[in-house]
Amino acid sequence: MKDIDTVNMSADDWDEQTFPRPDTNDFDQVVERAISRRGFLGGVLAFGSGAAAMGTGLLSSSSAEAQAAASRFPFTPIDIQTDHTVHVPEGYTWHTMVRWGDPLFSDADGYDVNAGGGPVEGSDRVFGENTDGMETFALGGRTILAINSEYTNRGTNLPAEQEGVPANAGDVRKLQNLQGVTVVEVAEGENGWSIVKDSPFNRRITHNTPMTIVGPAAGHDLLKTEADPTGTRSLGTMNNCGSGRTPWGTYLTCEENFNGYFGSTAETQDQKPNALVDGYARYGIGTDGWGYDYHKWDARFDTSQNPNEPHRAGWVVEIDPTDADSTPVKHTGLGRFKHENAEVVLAADGRVVVYMGDDERGEFIYKFVSNGTYAPGGSTDGLLDDGTLYVARFSDDQTGEWLPLTPETTGMESDAEIRIFARKAGSAVGATTMDRPEWISVNPHAVEGYCCLTNNRNRGVKANAGGDETPVGGPNPREVNHYGQIVRWMPHGDDHAADTFDWDLYVMAGNPTVHDDAYAGSSNITTGNMFNSPDGMAFDSTGLVWIQTDGDDDNAGDFAGMGNNQMLVGDPVTGEIARFMTGPNGCEVTGLCWSNDRRTMFVGIQHPGGSWPDGEGLPRSSVIAVKREDNAILG
Ligand code: FEO
Ligand code: CA
Ligand code: CA
């Protein structure tokens, strides 16, 4: 999510307002020390030759050079746009498949999204708002999508005169219903893709859906509440940002800015937030919440009555999209933080590896490695819980290591406590503070992982919420970084379970028309492909990496020539990056998956502005379907 207006202040800005970070002055703030545009990056962006030397199995330098001459992109890149619609290259088409408020069931046919965002009745029977991460599943020839609804615009979902402030429990329930996850069957007909209303797979998972808690922290005292003295059952999943999928065909939804839903009604707690429960300050849990006001109408979100409830959010949740009656599962093995997405890959020996970013300024990148191994058709019990959680440390010499988070390494009491306060564990072992880790994706054609580091205006200026310094250098080489970069790592031994890796920067976004230093970006940024704030990311089956942006779309000043948020595609071997799609002004482009025949890309348009997509009424978050006119495979 991004800055919109005061009613919808970004989660990051709200966090810092609630818990101000101390200014620091002792960092080396000379960017040139770390890089120069053609110097450091010329070496770091190896474009094949360096990657081959690191043993990733990529092309040799001579073949990389040959490939660079012949782009793998089968389209003519498009220009920037500043309008209120979607643009794709010549030879491609798109149409809107589903929008916020579209009924999933016939009994919600009367839902009117324009009437103050619609009534509370039926709000859990329609497609949720602010679409984000999503994945495609196949079952018996049917196509099922699981799609996150990250947050909700209070200003548009409540009657205008309330100015975004809930006035009763019904208002809160409506906001709770419009977020979470939508599972929906879709089908392609003569008029393109549409949802299959009343499909037995259709389902809404909201802030109130029952789920179980498993893994090392399940049953811990910090997870027990009056409603659930066992600490093993919770209601709802919230702020569902990025996604993931397991090798066994389930969906992973990731809880990001969960802290904003909690507040306190007690006057005794209405003082300094850092005086609250241990861990509240590090996770940004304050007394007022982000403005949802759940705590005033739903005691579960009132920390003065239920101080442990926030500990039951901030997890990765597994959902079986093929069984609408299944109970979602919160996996504490994967740690508690502001989860962006969960990229699952198998290690050389079949152990399950999950890469995860914690999206907040100066927070960390994590990796989970299971104890057990995955075998098709075998038991999957414990594969997301029983194992080791690691955090990444990047060194300036372009090597790095995964530091295990254990009682011995962290000094913390137990595995349960380490999972619940994973951020504290990461700080204890000296993890590298990153420029807001967003999506992580693994190249299917080479043993390497990529992470979008979207931006960080505090780099070199302020510590993170735990007081860890954010020095300029390594994979975070620019002070006050408002453009972002993509770091990639190559695990040693070509094994995602390895403890060590080499790293480089795949791209540093920037603006070469405004700057002639590091802020111009890396050498694969040109006047023809400028963007800022890389966020969503996914590899396709051919080994190209698709990059979605959530940045400043003013198209002015430092961002002149970048236009609306967009989707680009990159070649990991040559470094080439080309603009494929532009979204409507005001939107974030987020969420990407392919149809099972890979002839359609499903792309999410979150919080669009203007009158998208109807030309009238409220702007509505949507999932669009992008195809080639010749119906060829596109990734
Ligand atoms: Fe929900 Fe970090 O994006
Ligand atoms: Ca994101
Ligand atoms: Ca973002």
Coordinates of N, CA and C in Angstrom, one line a residue, residues 523-625:
S523 N 23.1 0.6 -14.7 CA 23.3 0.8 -16.1 C 22.2 0.1 -16.9
N524 N 21.4 -0.7 -16.3 CA 20.3 -1.3 -17.1 C 19.0 -0.5 -16.9
I525 N 19.1 0.7 -16.3 CA 18.0 1.7 -16.3 C 18.3 2.7 -17.4
T526 N 17.3 2.9 -18.3 CA 17.4 3.9 -19.3 C 16.3 4.8 -19.3
T527 N 16.3 5.8 -20.2 CA 15.1 6.7 -20.2 C 13.9 6.0 -20.7
G528 N 14.1 4.8 -21.3 CA 12.9 4.0 -21.8 C 12.3 3.1 -20.9
N529 N 12.9 2.8 -19.7 CA 12.3 1.8 -18.8 C 12.3 2.3 -17.3
M530 N 12.3 3.6 -17.1 CA 12.4 4.1 -15.7 C 11.2 3.7 -14.9
F531 N 11.4 3.4 -13.6 CA 10.4 3.1 -12.7 C 10.9 3.4 -11.3
N532 N 10.1 3.4 -10.3 CA 10.5 3.4 -8.9 C 9.7 2.5 -8.1
S533 N 10.3 2.1 -6.9 CA 9.7 1.3 -5.9 C 9.2 -0.1 -6.4
P534 N 10.1 -0.9 -6.8 CA 9.7 -2.3 -7.2 C 9.1 -3.0 -6.0
D535 N 8.1 -3.8 -6.2 CA 7.4 -4.4 -5.1 C 7.0 -5.8 -5.4
G536 N 5.9 -6.0 -6.3 CA 5.5 -7.3 -6.7 C 6.5 -7.9 -7.6
M537 N 6.7 -9.2 -7.6 CA 7.7 -9.8 -8.5 C 7.4 -11.3 -8.6
A538 N 7.5 -11.8 -9.8 CA 7.3 -13.3 -10.0 C 8.0 -13.7 -11.3
F539 N 8.7 -14.8 -11.2 CA 9.3 -15.5 -12.4 C 8.2 -16.2 -13.2
D540 N 8.3 -16.2 -14.5 CA 7.5 -17.0 -15.3 C 8.2 -18.3 -15.6
S541 N 7.6 -19.2 -16.3 CA 8.2 -20.5 -16.5 C 9.4 -20.5 -17.5
T542 N 9.5 -19.4 -18.2 CA 10.6 -19.3 -19.1 C 11.9 -18.7 -18.5
G543 N 11.7 -18.3 -17.2 CA 12.9 -17.7 -16.5 C 13.0 -16.2 -16.7
L544 N 11.9 -15.5 -17.1 CA 11.9 -14.1 -17.1 C 11.3 -13.6 -15.8
V545 N 11.7 -12.5 -15.3 CA 11.2 -12.0 -14.0 C 10.3 -10.8 -14.2
W546 N 9.1 -10.8 -13.7 CA 8.1 -9.7 -13.9 C 8.1 -8.9 -12.6
I547 N 8.2 -7.6 -12.8 CA 8.4 -6.6 -11.7 C 7.2 -5.7 -11.7
Q548 N 6.6 -5.5 -10.6 CA 5.4 -4.6 -10.5 C 5.8 -3.5 -9.5
T549 N 5.3 -2.3 -9.7 CA 5.7 -1.1 -8.9 C 4.6 -0.6 -8.0
D550 N 5.0 0.0 -6.9 CA 4.1 0.6 -6.0 C 4.8 1.9 -5.5
G551 N 4.9 2.9 -6.4 CA 5.7 4.0 -6.1 C 5.1 5.3 -6.3
D552 N 5.9 6.4 -6.4 CA 5.4 7.7 -6.6 C 5.0 7.8 -8.1
D553 N 3.7 8.1 -8.4 CA 3.3 8.2 -9.8 C 3.0 9.7 -10.2
D554 N 3.6 10.6 -9.5 CA 3.4 12.0 -9.8 C 4.0 12.4 -11.2
N555 N 4.9 11.6 -11.6 CA 5.6 11.9 -12.9 C 6.2 13.3 -12.9
A556 N 6.8 13.7 -11.8 CA 7.4 15.0 -11.7 C 8.6 14.9 -10.8
G557 N 9.5 15.9 -10.9 CA 10.7 16.0 -10.1 C 11.5 14.8 -10.2
D558 N 11.9 14.2 -9.1 CA 12.7 13.0 -9.1 C 12.0 11.8 -9.9
F559 N 10.7 11.9 -10.0 CA 10.0 10.8 -10.7 C 9.5 11.2 -12.1
A560 N 10.0 12.3 -12.6 CA 9.6 12.7 -13.9 C 10.0 11.6 -14.9
G561 N 9.1 11.3 -15.8 CA 9.4 10.3 -16.9 C 9.1 8.9 -16.5
M562 N 8.5 8.7 -15.2 CA 8.2 7.4 -14.8 C 6.7 7.0 -14.9
G563 N 5.9 8.1 -14.9 CA 4.5 7.8 -15.2 C 3.8 7.0 -14.1
N564 N 2.7 6.4 -14.5 CA 1.9 5.6 -13.5 C 2.6 4.4 -13.1
N565 N 2.2 3.8 -12.0 CA 2.7 2.5 -11.6 C 2.6 1.5 -12.7
Q566 N 3.4 0.5 -12.8 CA 3.6 -0.3 -14.0 C 4.1 -1.7 -13.7
M567 N 4.1 -2.5 -14.8 CA 4.7 -3.8 -14.7 C 5.7 -3.9 -15.8
L568 N 6.9 -4.4 -15.4 CA 8.0 -4.5 -16.4 C 8.5 -6.0 -16.4
V569 N 9.3 -6.4 -17.3 CA 9.8 -7.7 -17.4 C 11.3 -7.6 -17.5
G570 N 12.0 -8.5 -16.8 CA 13.5 -8.5 -16.8 C 14.0 -9.8 -17.2
D571 N 15.2 -9.7 -17.9 CA 15.9 -10.9 -18.3 C 17.0 -11.1 -17.2
P572 N 17.0 -12.1 -16.4 CA 18.1 -12.2 -15.4 C 19.5 -12.4 -16.0
V573 N 19.6 -12.9 -17.2 CA 20.9 -13.2 -17.7 C 21.5 -11.9 -18.3
T574 N 20.7 -11.2 -19.1 CA 21.3 -10.0 -19.8 C 21.1 -8.7 -19.0
G575 N 20.2 -8.7 -18.0 CA 19.9 -7.5 -17.2 C 18.9 -6.6 -17.9
E576 N 18.5 -6.9 -19.1 CA 17.6 -6.1 -19.9 C 16.2 -6.0 -19.1
I577 N 15.7 -4.8 -19.1 CA 14.3 -4.6 -18.5 C 13.5 -3.8 -19.4
A578 N 12.2 -4.2 -19.6 CA 11.4 -3.5 -20.5 C 10.0 -3.3 -19.9
R579 N 9.4 -2.2 -20.2 CA 8.0 -1.9 -19.7 C 7.0 -2.6 -20.5
F580 N 6.2 -3.4 -19.8 CA 5.1 -4.2 -20.5 C 3.7 -3.6 -20.3
M581 N 3.5 -3.0 -19.1 CA 2.1 -2.6 -18.8 C 2.2 -1.4 -18.0
T582 N 1.2 -0.5 -18.1 CA 1.0 0.6 -17.2 C -0.4 0.5 -16.6
G583 N -0.5 0.9 -15.3 CA -1.8 0.9 -14.7 C -2.5 2.2 -14.6
P584 N -3.7 2.3 -14.2 CA -4.4 3.6 -14.1 C -3.7 4.5 -13.0
N585 N -3.8 5.8 -13.2 CA -3.2 6.7 -12.2 C -3.7 6.4 -10.8
G586 N -2.9 6.5 -9.8 CA -3.3 6.3 -8.4 C -3.1 4.9 -8.0
C587 N -3.0 3.9 -8.9 CA -3.0 2.5 -8.5 C -1.7 2.0 -8.2
E588 N -1.6 0.9 -7.5 CA -0.4 0.1 -7.3 C -0.7 -1.2 -8.2
V589 N 0.2 -1.6 -9.0 CA 0.1 -2.8 -9.7 C 0.7 -3.9 -8.8
T590 N -0.2 -4.8 -8.4 CA 0.3 -5.9 -7.5 C -0.5 -7.1 -7.6
G591 N 0.2 -8.3 -7.6 CA -0.5 -9.6 -7.7 C -0.3 -10.0 -9.2
L592 N 0.2 -11.2 -9.4 CA 0.5 -11.7 -10.7 C 0.5 -13.2 -10.7
C593 N -0.3 -13.8 -11.5 CA -0.3 -15.3 -11.7 C -0.8 -15.6 -13.1
W594 N -0.5 -16.8 -13.5 CA -0.9 -17.2 -14.9 C -2.0 -18.2 -14.8
S595 N -2.8 -18.3 -15.9 CA -3.8 -19.4 -16.1 C -3.1 -20.7 -16.2
N596 N -3.8 -21.8 -16.0 CA -3.1 -23.1 -16.0 C -2.5 -23.4 -17.4
D597 N -3.1 -22.8 -18.4 CA -2.5 -23.1 -19.8 C -1.5 -22.0 -20.1
R598 N -1.3 -21.1 -19.2 CA -0.3 -20.0 -19.4 C -0.5 -19.1 -20.6
R599 N -1.7 -19.0 -21.0 CA -2.1 -18.1 -22.1 C -2.7 -16.8 -21.6
T600 N -2.9 -16.7 -20.3 CA -3.4 -15.5 -19.7 C -2.6 -15.2 -18.5
M601 N -2.3 -13.9 -18.3 CA -1.7 -13.4 -17.1 C -2.8 -12.7 -16.3
F602 N -3.0 -13.0 -15.0 CA -3.9 -12.3 -14.2 C -3.1 -11.3 -13.4
V603 N -3.5 -10.0 -13.5 CA -2.7 -8.9 -12.9 C -3.7 -8.1 -12.0
G604 N -3.2 -7.7 -10.8 CA -4.0 -7.0 -9.8 C -3.8 -5.5 -10.0
I605 N -4.9 -4.7 -9.9 CA -4.9 -3.3 -9.9 C -5.5 -2.9 -8.5
Q606 N -4.6 -2.4 -7.6 CA -5.0 -2.0 -6.3 C -5.2 -0.5 -6.1
H607 N -6.1 -0.1 -5.3 CA -6.5 1.2 -5.0 C -6.3 2.2 -6.2
P608 N -6.9 1.9 -7.3 CA -6.9 2.9 -8.4 C -7.5 4.2 -8.1
G609 N -7.2 5.2 -8.8 CA -7.8 6.5 -8.6 C -8.8 6.8 -9.7
G610 N -9.2 8.1 -9.8 CA -10.1 8.5 -10.9 C -11.4 7.7 -10.9
S611 N -11.9 7.3 -12.1 CA -13.1 6.6 -12.1 C -12.9 5.2 -12.6
W612 N -11.7 4.7 -12.6 CA -11.5 3.3 -13.0 C -12.4 2.3 -12.2
P613 N -12.9 1.2 -12.8 CA -12.8 0.9 -14.2 C -14.1 1.2 -15.0
D614 N -15.1 1.8 -14.3 CA -16.4 1.8 -14.9 C -16.6 3.2 -15.6
G615 N -15.8 4.2 -15.3 CA -16.1 5.5 -15.9 C -17.1 6.3 -15.0
E616 N -17.6 5.6 -14.0 CA -18.5 6.3 -13.1 C -18.4 5.6 -11.7
G617 N -18.9 6.2 -10.7 CA -18.9 5.5 -9.4 C -17.5 5.5 -8.8
L618 N -17.4 4.6 -7.7 CA -16.2 4.6 -7.0 C -15.1 3.8 -7.8
P619 N -13.8 4.3 -7.6 CA -12.8 3.5 -8.2 C -12.6 2.2 -7.6
R620 N -12.5 1.1 -8.4 CA -12.6 -0.2 -7.8 C -11.4 -1.1 -8.1
S621 N -10.8 -1.6 -7.1 CA -9.7 -2.5 -7.2 C -10.2 -3.7 -8.1
S622 N -9.3 -4.2 -9.0 CA -9.7 -5.2 -9.9 C -8.6 -6.2 -10.2
V623 N -9.0 -7.3 -10.7 CA -8.0 -8.2 -11.3 C -8.3 -8.2 -12.8
I624 N -7.3 -8.0 -13.6 CA -7.5 -8.0 -15.1 C -6.9 -9.2 -15.7
A625 N -7.3 -9.6 -16.9 CA -6.8 -10.7 -17.6 C -6.1 -10.2 -18.8

